[in-house]
Short mmCIF file of C-alpha atoms in Angstrom, two decimals:
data_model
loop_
_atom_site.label_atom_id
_atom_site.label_comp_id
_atom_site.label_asym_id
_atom_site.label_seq_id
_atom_site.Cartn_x
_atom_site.Cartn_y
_atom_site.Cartn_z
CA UNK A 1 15.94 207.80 92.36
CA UNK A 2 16.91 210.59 94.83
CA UNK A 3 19.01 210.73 97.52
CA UNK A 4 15.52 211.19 100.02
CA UNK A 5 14.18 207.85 98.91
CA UNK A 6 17.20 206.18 98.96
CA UNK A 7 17.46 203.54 101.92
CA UNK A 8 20.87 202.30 103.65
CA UNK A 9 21.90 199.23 105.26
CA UNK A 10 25.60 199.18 105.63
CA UNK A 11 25.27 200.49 109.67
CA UNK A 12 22.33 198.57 110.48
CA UNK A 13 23.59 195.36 111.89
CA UNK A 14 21.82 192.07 110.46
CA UNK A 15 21.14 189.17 112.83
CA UNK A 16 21.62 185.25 112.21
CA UNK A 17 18.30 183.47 110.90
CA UNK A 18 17.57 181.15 113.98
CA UNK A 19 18.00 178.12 113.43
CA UNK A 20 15.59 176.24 115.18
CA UNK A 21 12.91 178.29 113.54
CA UNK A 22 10.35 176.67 111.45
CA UNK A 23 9.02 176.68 109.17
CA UNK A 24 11.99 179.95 107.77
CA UNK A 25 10.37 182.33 105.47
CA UNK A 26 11.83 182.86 102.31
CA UNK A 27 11.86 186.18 101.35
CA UNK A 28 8.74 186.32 102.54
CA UNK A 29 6.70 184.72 99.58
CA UNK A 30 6.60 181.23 101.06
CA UNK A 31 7.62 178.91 103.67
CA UNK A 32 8.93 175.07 103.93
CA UNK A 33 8.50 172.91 106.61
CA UNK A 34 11.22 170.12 105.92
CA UNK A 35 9.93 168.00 108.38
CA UNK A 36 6.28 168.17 106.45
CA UNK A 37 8.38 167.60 103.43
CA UNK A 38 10.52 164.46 104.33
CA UNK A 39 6.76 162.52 105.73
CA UNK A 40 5.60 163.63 101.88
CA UNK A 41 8.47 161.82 100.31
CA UNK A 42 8.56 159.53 102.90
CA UNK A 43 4.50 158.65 102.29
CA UNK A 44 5.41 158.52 98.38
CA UNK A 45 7.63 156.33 98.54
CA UNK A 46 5.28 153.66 100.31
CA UNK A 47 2.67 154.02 98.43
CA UNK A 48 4.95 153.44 95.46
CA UNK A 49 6.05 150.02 96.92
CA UNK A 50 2.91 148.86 98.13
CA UNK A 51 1.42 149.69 94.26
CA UNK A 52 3.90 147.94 92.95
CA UNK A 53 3.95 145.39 95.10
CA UNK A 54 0.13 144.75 95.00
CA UNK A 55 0.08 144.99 91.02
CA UNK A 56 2.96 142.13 90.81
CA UNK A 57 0.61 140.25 93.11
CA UNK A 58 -2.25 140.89 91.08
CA UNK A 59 -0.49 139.70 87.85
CA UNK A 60 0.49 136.51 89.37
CA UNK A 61 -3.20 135.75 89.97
CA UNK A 62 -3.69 136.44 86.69
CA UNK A 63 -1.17 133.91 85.46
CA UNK A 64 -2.33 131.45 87.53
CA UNK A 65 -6.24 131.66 86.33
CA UNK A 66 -4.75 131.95 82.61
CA UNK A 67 -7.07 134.98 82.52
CA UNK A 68 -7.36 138.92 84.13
CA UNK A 69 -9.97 139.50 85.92
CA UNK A 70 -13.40 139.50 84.89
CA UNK A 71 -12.04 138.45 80.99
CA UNK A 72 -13.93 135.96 79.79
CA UNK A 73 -11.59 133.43 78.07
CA UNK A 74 -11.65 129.84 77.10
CA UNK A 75 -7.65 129.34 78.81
CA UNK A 76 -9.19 130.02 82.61
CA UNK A 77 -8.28 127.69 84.81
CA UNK A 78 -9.57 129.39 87.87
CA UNK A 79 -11.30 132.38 89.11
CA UNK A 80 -10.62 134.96 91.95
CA UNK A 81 -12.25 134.84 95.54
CA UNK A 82 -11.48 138.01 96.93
CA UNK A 83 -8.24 138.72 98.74
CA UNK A 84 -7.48 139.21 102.66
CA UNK A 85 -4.76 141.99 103.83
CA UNK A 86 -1.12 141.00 104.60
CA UNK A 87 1.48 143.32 106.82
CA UNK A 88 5.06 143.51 104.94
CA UNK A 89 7.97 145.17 106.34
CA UNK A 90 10.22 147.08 104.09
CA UNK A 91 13.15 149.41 103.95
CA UNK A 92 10.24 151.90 103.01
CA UNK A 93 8.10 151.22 106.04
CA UNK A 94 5.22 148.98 106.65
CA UNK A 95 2.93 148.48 103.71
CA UNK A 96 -0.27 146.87 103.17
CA UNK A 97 -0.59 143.98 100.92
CA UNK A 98 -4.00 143.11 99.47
CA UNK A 99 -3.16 139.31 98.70
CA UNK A 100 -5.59 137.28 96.27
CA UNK A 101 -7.51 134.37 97.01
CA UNK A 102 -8.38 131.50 94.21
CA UNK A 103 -11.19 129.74 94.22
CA UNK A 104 -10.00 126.46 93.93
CA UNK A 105 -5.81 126.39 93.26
CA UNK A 106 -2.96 127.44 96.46
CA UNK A 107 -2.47 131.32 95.84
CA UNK A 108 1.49 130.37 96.81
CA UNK A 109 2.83 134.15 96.07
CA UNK A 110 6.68 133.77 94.75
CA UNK A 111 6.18 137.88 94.93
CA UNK A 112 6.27 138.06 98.61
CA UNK A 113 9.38 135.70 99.14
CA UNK A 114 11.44 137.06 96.55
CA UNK A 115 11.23 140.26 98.63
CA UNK A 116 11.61 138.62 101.59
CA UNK A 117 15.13 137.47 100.43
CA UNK A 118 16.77 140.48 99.57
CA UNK A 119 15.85 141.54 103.15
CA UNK A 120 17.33 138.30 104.38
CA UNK A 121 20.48 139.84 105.68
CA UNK A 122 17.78 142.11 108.19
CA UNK A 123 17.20 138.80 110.06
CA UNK A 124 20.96 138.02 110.71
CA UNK A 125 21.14 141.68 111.78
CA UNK A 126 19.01 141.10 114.82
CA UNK A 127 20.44 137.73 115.37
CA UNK A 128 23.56 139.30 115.66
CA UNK A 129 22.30 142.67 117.60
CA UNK A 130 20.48 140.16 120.26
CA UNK A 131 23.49 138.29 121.09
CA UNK A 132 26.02 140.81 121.01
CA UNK A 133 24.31 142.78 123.39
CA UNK A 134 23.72 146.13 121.55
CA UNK A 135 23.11 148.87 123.36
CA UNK A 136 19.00 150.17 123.09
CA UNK A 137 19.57 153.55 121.61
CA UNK A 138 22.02 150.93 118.70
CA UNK A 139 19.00 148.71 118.21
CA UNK A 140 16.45 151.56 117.63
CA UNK A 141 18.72 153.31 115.27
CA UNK A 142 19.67 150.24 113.71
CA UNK A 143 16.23 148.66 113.00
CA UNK A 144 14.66 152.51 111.60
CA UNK A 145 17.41 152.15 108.99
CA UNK A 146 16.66 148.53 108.15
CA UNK A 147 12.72 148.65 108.41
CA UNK A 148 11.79 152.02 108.67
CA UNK A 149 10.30 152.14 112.08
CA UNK A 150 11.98 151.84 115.55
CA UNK A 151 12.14 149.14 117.46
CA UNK A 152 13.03 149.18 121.17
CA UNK A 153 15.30 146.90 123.00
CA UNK A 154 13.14 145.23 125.09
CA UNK A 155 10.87 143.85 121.84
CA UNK A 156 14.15 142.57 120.10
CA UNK A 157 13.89 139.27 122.28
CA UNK A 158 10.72 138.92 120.74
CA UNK A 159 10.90 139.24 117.69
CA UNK A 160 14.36 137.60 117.67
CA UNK A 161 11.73 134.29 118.53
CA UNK A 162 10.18 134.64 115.42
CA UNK A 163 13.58 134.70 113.58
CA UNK A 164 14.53 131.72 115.15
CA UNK A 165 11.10 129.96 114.34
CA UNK A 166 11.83 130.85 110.76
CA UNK A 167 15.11 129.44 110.40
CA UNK A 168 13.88 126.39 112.56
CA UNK A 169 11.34 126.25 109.70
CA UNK A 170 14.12 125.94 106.82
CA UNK A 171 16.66 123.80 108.68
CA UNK A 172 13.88 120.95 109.11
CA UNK A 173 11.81 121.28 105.83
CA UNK A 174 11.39 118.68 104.30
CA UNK A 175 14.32 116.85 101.56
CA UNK A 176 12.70 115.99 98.44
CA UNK A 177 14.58 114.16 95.10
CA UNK A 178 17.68 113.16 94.40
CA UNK A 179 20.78 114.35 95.89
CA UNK A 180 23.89 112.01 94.74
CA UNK A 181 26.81 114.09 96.30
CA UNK A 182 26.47 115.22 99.87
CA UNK A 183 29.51 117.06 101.38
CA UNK A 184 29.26 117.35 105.13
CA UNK A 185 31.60 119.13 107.87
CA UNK A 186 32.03 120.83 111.00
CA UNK A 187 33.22 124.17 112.80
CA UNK A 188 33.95 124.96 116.12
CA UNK A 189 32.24 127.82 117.91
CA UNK A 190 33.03 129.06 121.17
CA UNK A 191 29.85 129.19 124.31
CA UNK A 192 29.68 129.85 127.43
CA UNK A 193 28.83 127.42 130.11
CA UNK A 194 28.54 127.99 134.03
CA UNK A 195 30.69 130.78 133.59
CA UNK A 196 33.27 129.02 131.42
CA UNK A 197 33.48 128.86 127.92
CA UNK A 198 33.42 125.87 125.91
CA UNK A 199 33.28 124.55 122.50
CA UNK A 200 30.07 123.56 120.90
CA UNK A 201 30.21 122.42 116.93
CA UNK A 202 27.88 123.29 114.45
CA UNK A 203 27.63 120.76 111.98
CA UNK A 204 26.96 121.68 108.27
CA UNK A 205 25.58 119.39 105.27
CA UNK A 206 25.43 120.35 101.31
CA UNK A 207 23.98 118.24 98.49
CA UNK A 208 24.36 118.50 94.91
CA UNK A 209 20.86 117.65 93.21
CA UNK A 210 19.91 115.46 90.25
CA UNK A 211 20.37 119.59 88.30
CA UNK A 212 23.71 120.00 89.82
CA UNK A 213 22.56 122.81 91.46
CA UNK A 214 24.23 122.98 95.34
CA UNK A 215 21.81 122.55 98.48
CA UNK A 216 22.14 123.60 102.01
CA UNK A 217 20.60 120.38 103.27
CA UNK A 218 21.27 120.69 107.11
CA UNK A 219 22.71 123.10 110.26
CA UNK A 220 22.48 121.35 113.43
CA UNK A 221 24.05 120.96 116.86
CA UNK A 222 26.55 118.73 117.84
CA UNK A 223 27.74 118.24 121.01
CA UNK A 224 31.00 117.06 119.73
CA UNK A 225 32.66 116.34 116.11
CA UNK A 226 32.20 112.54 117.13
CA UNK A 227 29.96 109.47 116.27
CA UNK A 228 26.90 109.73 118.12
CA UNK A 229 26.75 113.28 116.81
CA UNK A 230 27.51 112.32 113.30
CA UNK A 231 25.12 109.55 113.82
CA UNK A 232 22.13 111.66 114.64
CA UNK A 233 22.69 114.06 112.16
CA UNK A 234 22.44 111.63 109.48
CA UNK A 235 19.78 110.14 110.75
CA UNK A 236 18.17 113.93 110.79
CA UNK A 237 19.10 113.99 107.24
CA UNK A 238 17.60 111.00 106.15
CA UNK A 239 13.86 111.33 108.43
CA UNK A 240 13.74 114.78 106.22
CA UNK A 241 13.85 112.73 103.18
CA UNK A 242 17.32 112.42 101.95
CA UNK A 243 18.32 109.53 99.65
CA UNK A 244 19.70 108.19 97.30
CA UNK A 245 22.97 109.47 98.29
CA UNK A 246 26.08 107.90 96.29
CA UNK A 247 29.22 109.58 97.61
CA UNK A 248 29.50 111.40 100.87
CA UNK A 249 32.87 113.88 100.98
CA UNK A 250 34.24 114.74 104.05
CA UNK A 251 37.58 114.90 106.44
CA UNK A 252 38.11 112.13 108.43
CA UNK A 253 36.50 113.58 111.37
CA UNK A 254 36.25 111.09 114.56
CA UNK A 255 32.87 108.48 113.86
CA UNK A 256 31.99 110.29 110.06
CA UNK A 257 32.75 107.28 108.22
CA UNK A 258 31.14 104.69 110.42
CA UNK A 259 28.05 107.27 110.87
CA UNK A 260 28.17 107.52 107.18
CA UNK A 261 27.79 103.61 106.55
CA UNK A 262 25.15 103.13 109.25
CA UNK A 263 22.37 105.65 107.80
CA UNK A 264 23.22 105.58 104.01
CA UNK A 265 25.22 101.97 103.22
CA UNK A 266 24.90 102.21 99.92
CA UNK A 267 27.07 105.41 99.57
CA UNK A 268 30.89 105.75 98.70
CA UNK A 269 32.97 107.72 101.31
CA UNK A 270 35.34 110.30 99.73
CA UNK A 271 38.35 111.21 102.41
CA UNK A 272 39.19 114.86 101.53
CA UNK A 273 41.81 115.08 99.14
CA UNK A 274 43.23 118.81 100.62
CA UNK A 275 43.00 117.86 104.09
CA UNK A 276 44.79 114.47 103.96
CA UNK A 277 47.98 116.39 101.85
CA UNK A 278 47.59 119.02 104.57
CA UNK A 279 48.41 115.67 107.10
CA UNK A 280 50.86 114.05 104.97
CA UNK A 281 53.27 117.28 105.02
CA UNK A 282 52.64 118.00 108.88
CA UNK A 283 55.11 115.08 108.69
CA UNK A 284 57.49 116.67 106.09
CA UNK A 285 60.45 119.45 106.91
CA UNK A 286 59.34 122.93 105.59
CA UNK A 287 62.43 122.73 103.10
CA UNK A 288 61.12 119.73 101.38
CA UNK A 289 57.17 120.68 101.59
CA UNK A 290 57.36 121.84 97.80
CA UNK A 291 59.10 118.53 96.47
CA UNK A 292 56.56 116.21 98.32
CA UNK A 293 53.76 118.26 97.71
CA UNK A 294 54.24 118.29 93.66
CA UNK A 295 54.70 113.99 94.23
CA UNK A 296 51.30 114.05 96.06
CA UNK A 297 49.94 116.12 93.04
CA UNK A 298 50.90 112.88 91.06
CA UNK A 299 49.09 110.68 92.50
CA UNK A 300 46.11 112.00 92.01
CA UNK A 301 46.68 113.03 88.38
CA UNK A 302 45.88 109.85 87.34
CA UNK A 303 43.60 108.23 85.05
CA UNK A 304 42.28 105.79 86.68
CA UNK A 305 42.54 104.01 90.55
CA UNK A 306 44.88 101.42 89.93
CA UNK A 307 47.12 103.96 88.32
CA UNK A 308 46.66 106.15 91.48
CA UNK A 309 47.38 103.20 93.77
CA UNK A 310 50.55 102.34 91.77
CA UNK A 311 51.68 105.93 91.66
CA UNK A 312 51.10 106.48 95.55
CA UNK A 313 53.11 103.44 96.26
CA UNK A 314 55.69 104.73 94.01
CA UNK A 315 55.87 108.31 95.96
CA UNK A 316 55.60 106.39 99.45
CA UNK A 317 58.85 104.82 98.44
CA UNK A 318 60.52 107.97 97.28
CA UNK A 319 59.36 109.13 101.14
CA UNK A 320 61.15 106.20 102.55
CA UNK A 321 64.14 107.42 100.57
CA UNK A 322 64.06 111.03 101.47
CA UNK A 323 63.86 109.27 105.45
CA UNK A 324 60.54 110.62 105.46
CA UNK A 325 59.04 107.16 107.02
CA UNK A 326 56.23 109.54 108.66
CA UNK A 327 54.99 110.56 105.88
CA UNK A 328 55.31 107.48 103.88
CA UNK A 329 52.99 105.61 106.44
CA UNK A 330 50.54 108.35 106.58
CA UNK A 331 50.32 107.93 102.71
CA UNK A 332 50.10 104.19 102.43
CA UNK A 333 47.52 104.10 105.29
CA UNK A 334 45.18 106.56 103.73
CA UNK A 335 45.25 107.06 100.48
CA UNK A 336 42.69 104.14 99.56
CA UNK A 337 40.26 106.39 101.42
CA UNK A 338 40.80 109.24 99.00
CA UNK A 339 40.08 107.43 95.85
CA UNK A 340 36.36 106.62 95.55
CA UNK A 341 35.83 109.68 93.25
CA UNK A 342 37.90 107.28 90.73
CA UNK A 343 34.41 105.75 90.46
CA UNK A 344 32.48 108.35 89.07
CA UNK A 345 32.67 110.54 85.80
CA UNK A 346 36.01 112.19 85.12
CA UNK A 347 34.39 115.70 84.64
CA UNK A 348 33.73 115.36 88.12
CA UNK A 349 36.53 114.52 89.63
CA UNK A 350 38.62 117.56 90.99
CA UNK A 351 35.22 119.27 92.65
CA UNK A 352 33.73 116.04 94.38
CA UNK A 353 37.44 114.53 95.98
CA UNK A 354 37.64 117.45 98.42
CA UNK A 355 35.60 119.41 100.62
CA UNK A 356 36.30 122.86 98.96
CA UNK A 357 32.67 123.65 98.80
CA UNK A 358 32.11 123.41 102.32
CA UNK A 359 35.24 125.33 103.36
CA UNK A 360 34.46 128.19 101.84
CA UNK A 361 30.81 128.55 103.57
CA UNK A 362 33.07 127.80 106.83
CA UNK A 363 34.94 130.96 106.46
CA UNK A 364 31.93 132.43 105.92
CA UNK A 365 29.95 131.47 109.38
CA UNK A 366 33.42 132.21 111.02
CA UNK A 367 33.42 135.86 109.90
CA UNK A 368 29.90 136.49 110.95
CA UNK A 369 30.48 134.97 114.29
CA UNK A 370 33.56 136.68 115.05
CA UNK A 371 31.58 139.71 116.24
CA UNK A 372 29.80 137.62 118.76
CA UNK A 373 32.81 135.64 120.76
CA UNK A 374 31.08 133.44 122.80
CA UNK A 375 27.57 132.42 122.55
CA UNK A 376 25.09 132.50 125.41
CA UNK A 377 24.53 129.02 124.67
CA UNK A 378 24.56 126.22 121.87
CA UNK A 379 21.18 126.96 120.18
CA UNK A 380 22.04 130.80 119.68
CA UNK A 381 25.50 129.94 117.39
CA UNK A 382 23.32 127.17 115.29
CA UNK A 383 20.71 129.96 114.19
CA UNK A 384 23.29 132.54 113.47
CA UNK A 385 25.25 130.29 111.66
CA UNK A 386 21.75 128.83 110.10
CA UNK A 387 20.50 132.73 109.47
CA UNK A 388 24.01 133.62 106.95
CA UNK A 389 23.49 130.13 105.27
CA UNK A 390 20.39 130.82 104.41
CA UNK A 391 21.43 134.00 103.15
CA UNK A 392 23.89 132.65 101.00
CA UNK A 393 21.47 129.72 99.66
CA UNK A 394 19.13 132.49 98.47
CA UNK A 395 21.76 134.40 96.27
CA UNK A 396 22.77 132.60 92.71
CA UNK A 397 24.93 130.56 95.24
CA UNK A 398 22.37 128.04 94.88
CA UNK A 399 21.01 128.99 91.53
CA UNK A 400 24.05 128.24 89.38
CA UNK A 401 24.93 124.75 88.22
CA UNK A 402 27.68 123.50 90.53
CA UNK A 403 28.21 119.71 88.20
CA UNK A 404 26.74 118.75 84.61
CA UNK A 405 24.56 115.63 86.34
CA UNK A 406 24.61 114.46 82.54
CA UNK A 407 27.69 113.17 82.92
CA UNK A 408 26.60 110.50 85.95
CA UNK A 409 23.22 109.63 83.83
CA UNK A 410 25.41 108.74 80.99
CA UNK A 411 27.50 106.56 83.20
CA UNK A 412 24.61 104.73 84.75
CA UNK A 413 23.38 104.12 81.36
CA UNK A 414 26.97 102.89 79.86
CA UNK A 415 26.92 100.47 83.55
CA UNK A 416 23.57 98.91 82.52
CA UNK A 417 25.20 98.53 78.56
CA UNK A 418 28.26 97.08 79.91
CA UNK A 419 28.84 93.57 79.56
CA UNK A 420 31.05 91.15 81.76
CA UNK A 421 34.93 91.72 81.12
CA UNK A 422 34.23 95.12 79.19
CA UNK A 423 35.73 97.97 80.38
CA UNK A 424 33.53 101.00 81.00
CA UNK A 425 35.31 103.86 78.72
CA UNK A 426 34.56 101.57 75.61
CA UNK A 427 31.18 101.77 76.63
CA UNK A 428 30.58 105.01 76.73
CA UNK A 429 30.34 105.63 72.75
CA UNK A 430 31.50 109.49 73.22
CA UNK A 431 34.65 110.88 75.07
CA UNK A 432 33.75 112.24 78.43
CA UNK A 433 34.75 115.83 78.47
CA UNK A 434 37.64 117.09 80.59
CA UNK A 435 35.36 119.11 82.66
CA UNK A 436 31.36 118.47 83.69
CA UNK A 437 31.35 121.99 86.13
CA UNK A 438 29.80 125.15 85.30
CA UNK A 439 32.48 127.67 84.99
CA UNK A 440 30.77 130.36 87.13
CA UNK A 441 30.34 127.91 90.15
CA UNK A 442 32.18 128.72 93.22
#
């Protein structure tokens, strides 16, 4: 190469690309429009969850008619009648769902709601958006990154009615089987009420099935923690379906236990273990909290009720000693009501004498509802409380076995075996084991 051919650049000054320029040409053998780019991956990804989507829905149909379609087999049960077209919002935008229609069985897709559960935490979102008054620009940005399309401010109302018609929906369906453990319990939430705010409780109800398996039974209302609330929401409980209820857990809130007897008489009441300690040592110094506390502990170490009674008499004495005469009456006036669990398999002892489970689902509404303060009104803390319990009742939450239920059937049958004078444990021909709860349950 000579020096006339050759070609500087080190004087010629080189401007910036510009920025906003598109599409930017690449050395000038091609171009890329990102934005073109983005609504191709974008449109991919759809089209990959509607496929998929439709082909799960498609295989269900098939499993229902015990054949695929058009196979001629001797197994079919049913055959298909065409489909109609469904809307479904996901995180990958709105896609089209061709569902399948049977010709004579319910097409009741499990497909579809298994979906709609793991976007379950999008309805609390706009629960929560709606009442904490997010700003419009927040609620458009917020909804594209849940849904995938933008939804204004002044549709949120809206659509914040169907959420509450859906949670309205699973807070009255209907109760069906057996449910022989029902823990029930209240929180306060705060509202606000001709320019004041007030208290309104929310009260909360969870059964443990004939399976074990832990049930969010009931979120309603109340104007008060008191008996005509309690009252009504047992009555709620047991229009729905509820029965056969045999022990009902609880603190001793004000008209539980009579509100308890009136709608379900044949059930034992179970006085929260943890919460009638917690009342006992309001009455004890702070020095001598960890002395009393490990007597308490005694009592209901026990194995059996008379040995509990005997025990709680002895440690009501030692109270009288210690001048403790508070907490000594407290403890003799109670602690009958905190004994009923005596009555029921030993493996299930330490989960169904306090309210445990329902504390813990407690903190949970609390740290959801934080965020809002005060509610515009009573209704609007039930569903947001309603909309994370339902979240939590479609995780494992309410998969996992909570109590081996084979411990109570053996019981009942070793009650029906017994005969007058006979204790039950020589009944029961093998050794009930020291725990009936799933490990895993929380």
């Amino acid at each position: 190469m000579t020096d006339a051919t050759m070609t500087t650049t080190t004087d010629t000054p080189v401007s910036p690309p510009d920025a906003a320029a598109a599409p930017t040409p690449l050395g000038g053998a091609f171009a890329v429009d990102a934005g073109k780019v983005q609504s191709h991956l974008d449109r991919v990804v759809r089209e990959t969850v509607e496929q998929t989507l439709n082909a799960l829905l498609d295989a269900e149909a098939d499993a229902l008619c015990g054949a695929k379609r058009y196979e001629r087999s001797p197994d079919r049960v049913d055959t298909r009648a065409g489909s109609y077209a469904r809307q479904l919002h996901t995180t990958a935008g709105e896609v089209t769902l061709k569902v399948p229609r049977l010709r004579t069985l319910p097409f009741d897709t499990q497909i579809i709601e298994r979906y709609k559960r793991r976007q379950s935490s999008v309805e609390e979102a706009l629960v929560e958006m709606y009442l904490a008054g997010v700003s419009t620009r927040r609620v458009e940005d917020i909804t594209e990154a849940l849904w995938g399309t933008r939804v204004s401010a002044s549709t949120v109302s809206e659509l914040n009615q169907k959420v509450y018609a859906r949670i309205d929906e699973w807070r009255n369906r209907p109760i069906a089987g057996e449910y022989p453990y029902l823990f029930v319990d209240g929180i306060w939430l705060k509202r606000t009420w001709g320019g004041e705010v007030r208290n309104v409780a929310v009260l909360v109800a969870v059964g443990v099935d004939a399976n074990g398996r832990r049930e969010i039974l009931a979120v309603q209302e109340g104007s008060k923690e008191d008996g005509a609330s309690w009252l009504g929401f047992f009555r709620h409980l047991k229009e729905r379906g509820l029965s056969e209820v045999r022990l009902v857990t609880s603190d001793k809130c004000l008209g539980v236990v009579e509100a308890a007897a009136t709608v379900f008489p044949e059930a034992r009441w179970q006085r929260c273990v943890v919460h009638f300690e917690r009342n006992i040592l309001s009455a004890v110094p702070r020095e001598k909290m960890a002395e009393v506390a490990a007597m308490l502990k005694a009592v209901y170490a026990s194995e059996d009720r008379a040995a509990a009674e005997g025990k709680a008499e002895q440690v009501a004495g030692k109270l009288d000693g210690l001048r403790l005469t508070s907490a000594a009456k407290v403890l003799r006036a109670g602690v009958g009501e905190t004994l009923s669990y005596f009555a029921f398999p030993r493996g299930h002892w330490r989960r169904v004498r306090t309210n445990k489970l329902l504390e813990r689902l407690m903190k949970e509404i609390r740290r959801r509802t934080r965020v809002v303060g005060a509610f515009p009104d009573g209704r609007s803390a039930v569903m947001l409380a309603a909309a994370r319990l339902r979240h939590v009742a479609y995780t494992d939450w309410g998969e996992r076995a909570y109590l081996d239920m084979k411990l109570l059937r053996d019981q009942d049958e070793a009650e029906k075996r017994k005969t007058p004078g006979e204790s039950l444990e020589r009944v029961l021909v093998a050794a009930t084991p020291a725990s009936g709860m799933s490990p895993q349950a929380n």
